Amino acid sequence: MKGLWSLIVGLKVTGKEFCRPWITVHYPRQEVTNLDTFRGHIDLVPVLDDPEKPLCIVCRRCEEVCPSSCIRIEGHVPGEEKEAPVRQLLLVSNIMLPHSAAREPICATDKTLRVLDGFSLNYNLCSLCGLCVQSCPVSSLTFSSDVYLAGASRKDFEFDLLQRLRDRAGSTKLKKAA
Amino acid sequence: MLDKPSCSLDGDYYSSRFSELGKGEGDTLILNLGPQHPSTHGVLRVIVELDGEYVRRAEPVLGYIHRMHEKMGEVKTYVQYLPNMGRVDYLHALAWNWAYVGAVEKLMGLAVPSRAEYIRVITCELNRICSHLLWWGAYVLDLGGFTPILYAFDDREILMDILQIPTGSRLTYCYYRFGGVSADLTETFLTQTRNFIERFKTRIPMYHDLVTGNMILRGRCEDIGALPVEMARRYGATGPVLRGSGVAYDVRRVEPYSVYDQFDFDIPVGKNGDAMDRYDVRMAEMEQSVRIIEQALNQIPDGPFINPDVPDRILPPKGEVYFAVEGARGKIGVYLVSDGTARPYRLKLRAPGFSNLHVFAELAQGTILADAVSILGSLDLVIPEIDR
Amino acid sequence: MLPLVHLIVALIAILTFIALNGLILVYVERKVAGFIQRRPGPFEVGPHGLLQPLADALKLVGKQLVMPRGADRILFWVAPLLSFAPVAICLLPIPFGPHLLGLDVNLGLLLVLAFSGLNVLALCLAGWGSNNKYALLGAARAVAQSVAYEIPLLLSVLCVAFTCGSLSFVDITASQTRGLLSWNVFSQPLAFLIFFVSALAETNRAPFDLPEAESELTAGFHTEYSGMGFGLFFLAEYSYMIVVSAVASVLFLGGWSGPFFSGHWWMLGKIYTLILIMMWFRWTYPRVRFDQLLNICWKWLIPLSLINLLGTALIINLVR
């Protein structure tokens, strides 16, 4: 008898739930509202007075600490020729291994001024661990809230972060002008 | 009469070896469950020998999702290995995080500030509730009830949103760092956690009404897969699988780590070790986790969330260490051997699911196939953790 | 001449009714499932997903009809047709309204029970004709389940036949038109419950859907069917739900009579209420294991229905 009553109780539970509104966030009619805490891919942070100039000092700590070798940085010392990129020494087969697996120290160890020429992120490999953001000594990396990403090939997820910074600066200039 | 070919053309190595190991008497049928499953077990393949409805022998075949985590541990530096731990068992990722950072901290003698310990406890227990909710939904789904999993996912969505605030992720967390955690808790997090606890206390009775008391479910779980304590010990089963058989072994009580000795919580145990006991143990554990979180929220002190003296380059001294935590599935262990360099010499991950799974081979003998499925579900297996 | 025309018109109307209901019930089931699970259900195809069953039907019709190697061609293709065809005949003797009757036969109940038993034969043919060990196992289980639950079904229906003294649906409906309390559910509540549970088992609905939802290995007797073959089995399942609900409404819930404004709307309302309750059961309960399923039948339902029958017979004799 107690068993049969349990069946009725179960029916009451589902009956009550039937009458309650649904909890689906019905995309694209509705969107989630908590993206500000979500770790999307990283983006460069500009200096305060120039939205096109990144804070990055090309120390390459993020490039070294990344477990999946997602980051490729190009920079040069002003006045000198552009350096040969370190990544030429890494084989394609090592793409999943961290840089330091090749036993090459790539992090800068002196205080030479360097200028950033290119900062590319291969988001296909990124595991959103946040080690790059926390290892940056000048906090020049931040997480974006870019989650509505869709692409048809891997190239769609290879981001040029310096270009993205410049695009954002351009659009804010347009907004200010308008 | 054609010559029999020297290699077996029927099935692969595992099924031919299984049939060679001795077909029972009578007309039996050898077939595969998996590796693709309709429910969320993961890629587990079980070769069974069926005599009509009854399972004569069962053998799990592993390795379909072996991702070489332990090899990666030898190739990556200590810091670079952190995101791996979220992927080993993505359902209780923070416990695996904890096992690894705890091992390195123990080896290096790093102190963890008190606030960070409490943050770790709160987030790990929230994650444990997540994991048990998913287990509950998937288990009832295995048995044919299609609704409870969606109610469980409703609660999980809220929990994932809460855990997103400090960690930034929803499932594969990489939140703990050596010497603390990577971000502090905010007021929003604390408020939402308290709200969730109040809501969850009304949801648990609903779950018991809908599923636990249901006589059809009881018929599918009671007296199924009774695990004797001696068998559990032989296989090294831990977690709710062992506690269902009556042994009150919980790493948080037996080998307390972090601040677990400050909390007042019970260790639920079962009596007979059948599937219903394991079910009850996990439901009770969810309530105990809520208790722990409430106490932790009240006791959490102010202070730094990470040890400010953690060196930039992690270079543990030569030596070995073993650190264990209580995961949702059992005792998670990390055995770390360091040779003084920037990379571990050997990183061994002790997955509780590996020991729990092999209990199935013995428990399933002589049961009906529907019961074997129920036993498999009650062991709470996550195959990526088993294969690492 | 006129009875023949009447019959043909009735058959066409019933077939249309079944076809429309197939579409509607698929949609309603998915929407009910969605709302119980706090989610929208079908939404994209057509406004609020109303065209979803049409899209599903078009998809099923468009699929290739595959037959496994070694399968018996005749048996394999006859099985879904045999499953679906008797439904129209089963709905003929049921009065949907005071003047809506396909076939006025004084053995209407016997007709319905006989033709719904053909479904068991269809299961056998499907299982054997598939040339598949798993399908055969599933079909054997489904047949065992159907055959076992026929008995309490019959016994509970006999109780109503005893109280009304007739096997004709028209007479049974007429005996319940004297107001709400004359409905047979109040004089035979146990028979109603037994009938409903047996009906769930006969139509392979949850929680008794082990033969068709044994997702671990045997996907049931319809493993090898794809496209329209599967579609016919699917349609047959929903149609048998309608048949069983219609029979239950006539036998126990008063048919087309209601406390006010009697008519076919009451009949349809009762049918759909029972179908909604069946759907409610499906999304609430887990599956019953096969041996427990047979146990329920042999150890509980049959003794209870026998006792009910004997009690009814006794009371009728005493009253007369």
PDB file of C-alpha atoms in Angstrom, chain C residues 29-126:
ATOM      1  CA  GLU C  29       3.457  13.908 -26.054  1.00  0.00           C
ATOM      2  CA  ARG C  30       6.572  15.918 -26.779  1.00  0.00           C
ATOM      3  CA  LYS C  31       5.057  19.106 -25.432  1.00  0.00           C
ATOM      4  CA  VAL C  32       3.840  17.363 -22.288  1.00  0.00           C
ATOM      5  CA  ALA C  33       7.264  15.820 -21.823  1.00  0.00           C
ATOM      6  CA  GLY C  34       8.825  19.238 -22.290  1.00  0.00           C
ATOM      7  CA  PHE C  35       6.589  20.976 -19.787  1.00  0.00           C
ATOM      8  CA  ILE C  36       6.999  18.280 -17.173  1.00  0.00           C
ATOM      9  CA  GLN C  37      10.742  18.650 -17.619  1.00  0.00           C
ATOM     10  CA  ARG C  38      10.520  22.474 -17.456  1.00  0.00           C
ATOM     11  CA  ARG C  39      11.593  23.036 -21.041  1.00  0.00           C
ATOM     12  CA  PRO C  40       9.800  24.243 -24.181  1.00  0.00           C
ATOM     13  CA  GLY C  41       9.594  21.047 -26.254  1.00  0.00           C
ATOM     14  CA  PRO C  42       9.415  21.442 -30.022  1.00  0.00           C
ATOM     15  CA  PHE C  43       9.472  25.107 -30.905  1.00  0.00           C
ATOM     16  CA  GLU C  44      11.240  25.889 -34.125  1.00  0.00           C
ATOM     17  CA  VAL C  45       9.294  24.091 -36.848  1.00  0.00           C
ATOM     18  CA  GLY C  46       6.180  26.168 -37.318  1.00  0.00           C
ATOM     19  CA  PRO C  47       4.724  28.396 -34.615  1.00  0.00           C
ATOM     20  CA  HIS C  48       5.449  26.747 -31.278  1.00  0.00           C
ATOM     21  CA  GLY C  49       6.540  23.618 -33.095  1.00  0.00           C
ATOM     22  CA  LEU C  50       3.104  22.785 -34.464  1.00  0.00           C
ATOM     23  CA  LEU C  51       4.501  21.529 -37.757  1.00  0.00           C
ATOM     24  CA  GLN C  52       7.024  19.239 -36.062  1.00  0.00           C
ATOM     25  CA  PRO C  53       5.001  16.023 -36.434  1.00  0.00           C
ATOM     26  CA  LEU C  54       4.461  16.834 -40.082  1.00  0.00           C
ATOM     27  CA  ALA C  55       8.198  17.230 -40.549  1.00  0.00           C
ATOM     28  CA  ASP C  56       8.773  13.942 -38.709  1.00  0.00           C
ATOM     29  CA  ALA C  57       6.211  12.165 -40.876  1.00  0.00           C
ATOM     30  CA  LEU C  58       7.795  13.525 -44.044  1.00  0.00           C
ATOM     31  CA  LYS C  59      11.200  12.399 -42.812  1.00  0.00           C
ATOM     32  CA  LEU C  60       9.969   8.894 -42.077  1.00  0.00           C
ATOM     33  CA  VAL C  61       8.247   8.590 -45.418  1.00  0.00           C
ATOM     34  CA  GLY C  62      11.335   9.791 -47.220  1.00  0.00           C
ATOM     35  CA  LYS C  63      13.663   7.199 -45.704  1.00  0.00           C
ATOM     36  CA  GLN C  64      14.942   4.185 -47.522  1.00  0.00           C
ATOM     37  CA  LEU C  65      13.090   0.986 -46.727  1.00  0.00           C
ATOM     38  CA  VAL C  66      15.842  -1.380 -45.646  1.00  0.00           C
ATOM     39  CA  MET C  67      15.359  -5.070 -45.088  1.00  0.00           C
ATOM     40  CA  PRO C  68      18.088  -7.088 -43.370  1.00  0.00           C
ATOM     41  CA  ARG C  69      19.785  -9.873 -45.268  1.00  0.00           C
ATOM     42  CA  GLY C  70      18.161 -13.212 -44.677  1.00  0.00           C
ATOM     43  CA  ALA C  71      14.960 -11.705 -43.390  1.00  0.00           C
ATOM     44  CA  ASP C  72      11.727 -13.257 -44.491  1.00  0.00           C
ATOM     45  CA  ARG C  73      10.380 -10.726 -46.974  1.00  0.00           C
ATOM     46  CA  ILE C  74       6.670 -11.419 -46.474  1.00  0.00           C
ATOM     47  CA  LEU C  75       6.751 -11.645 -42.691  1.00  0.00           C
ATOM     48  CA  PHE C  76       8.985  -8.614 -42.376  1.00  0.00           C
ATOM     49  CA  TRP C  77       6.700  -6.310 -44.323  1.00  0.00           C
ATOM     50  CA  VAL C  78       3.389  -7.792 -43.163  1.00  0.00           C
ATOM     51  CA  ALA C  79       4.236  -7.170 -39.503  1.00  0.00           C
ATOM     52  CA  PRO C  80       3.834  -3.370 -39.424  1.00  0.00           C
ATOM     53  CA  LEU C  81       0.742  -3.543 -41.624  1.00  0.00           C
ATOM     54  CA  LEU C  82      -0.771  -6.176 -39.375  1.00  0.00           C
ATOM     55  CA  SER C  83       0.017  -4.030 -36.374  1.00  0.00           C
ATOM     56  CA  PHE C  84      -1.716  -1.015 -37.790  1.00  0.00           C
ATOM     57  CA  ALA C  85      -4.613  -2.396 -39.802  1.00  0.00           C
ATOM     58  CA  PRO C  86      -6.916  -3.768 -37.045  1.00  0.00           C
ATOM     59  CA  VAL C  87      -7.070  -0.364 -35.362  1.00  0.00           C
ATOM     60  CA  ALA C  88      -9.722   0.901 -37.739  1.00  0.00           C
ATOM     61  CA  ILE C  89     -11.878  -2.127 -37.125  1.00  0.00           C
ATOM     62  CA  CYS C  90     -11.414  -1.769 -33.369  1.00  0.00           C
ATOM     63  CA  LEU C  91     -12.846   1.717 -33.428  1.00  0.00           C
ATOM     64  CA  LEU C  92     -15.903   0.807 -35.511  1.00  0.00           C
ATOM     65  CA  PRO C  93     -18.233  -0.510 -32.795  1.00  0.00           C
ATOM     66  CA  ILE C  94     -17.457   2.304 -30.341  1.00  0.00           C
ATOM     67  CA  PRO C  95     -20.162   4.951 -30.095  1.00  0.00           C
ATOM     68  CA  PHE C  96     -18.553   8.379 -30.186  1.00  0.00           C
ATOM     69  CA  GLY C  97     -21.826  10.151 -29.785  1.00  0.00           C
ATOM     70  CA  PRO C  98     -25.525   9.323 -29.519  1.00  0.00           C
ATOM     71  CA  HIS C  99     -25.685   9.006 -33.303  1.00  0.00           C
ATOM     72  CA  LEU C 100     -22.028   8.488 -34.169  1.00  0.00           C
ATOM     73  CA  LEU C 101     -21.591   4.775 -34.482  1.00  0.00           C
ATOM     74  CA  GLY C 102     -19.741   2.914 -37.175  1.00  0.00           C
ATOM     75  CA  LEU C 103     -21.114  -0.556 -36.725  1.00  0.00           C
ATOM     76  CA  ASP C 104     -24.006  -1.459 -34.521  1.00  0.00           C
ATOM     77  CA  VAL C 105     -23.098  -4.931 -33.401  1.00  0.00           C
ATOM     78  CA  ASN C 106     -24.296  -6.553 -30.222  1.00  0.00           C
ATOM     79  CA  LEU C 107     -20.889  -8.182 -29.694  1.00  0.00           C
ATOM     80  CA  GLY C 108     -18.909  -4.974 -29.978  1.00  0.00           C
ATOM     81  CA  LEU C 109     -16.726  -5.728 -26.969  1.00  0.00           C
ATOM     82  CA  LEU C 110     -15.756  -9.110 -28.318  1.00  0.00           C
ATOM     83  CA  LEU C 111     -14.894  -7.559 -31.666  1.00  0.00           C
ATOM     84  CA  VAL C 112     -12.556  -5.023 -30.125  1.00  0.00           C
ATOM     85  CA  LEU C 113     -10.791  -7.528 -27.898  1.00  0.00           C
ATOM     86  CA  ALA C 114     -10.365 -10.021 -30.720  1.00  0.00           C
ATOM     87  CA  PHE C 115      -8.879  -7.565 -33.166  1.00  0.00           C
ATOM     88  CA  SER C 116      -6.582  -5.913 -30.685  1.00  0.00           C
ATOM     89  CA  GLY C 117      -5.156  -9.368 -30.040  1.00  0.00           C
ATOM     90  CA  LEU C 118      -3.821  -9.356 -33.595  1.00  0.00           C
ATOM     91  CA  ASN C 119      -1.136  -6.970 -32.382  1.00  0.00           C
ATOM     92  CA  VAL C 120       0.539  -9.886 -30.627  1.00  0.00           C
ATOM     93  CA  LEU C 121       0.762 -11.728 -33.924  1.00  0.00           C
ATOM     94  CA  ALA C 122       2.338  -8.666 -35.491  1.00  0.00           C
ATOM     95  CA  LEU C 123       5.011  -8.656 -32.761  1.00  0.00           C
ATOM     96  CA  CYS C 124       5.784 -12.310 -33.419  1.00  0.00           C
ATOM     97  CA  LEU C 125       6.114 -11.728 -37.125  1.00  0.00           C
ATOM     98  CA  ALA C 126       8.333  -8.692 -36.614  1.00  0.00           C
TER      99      ALA C 126
END
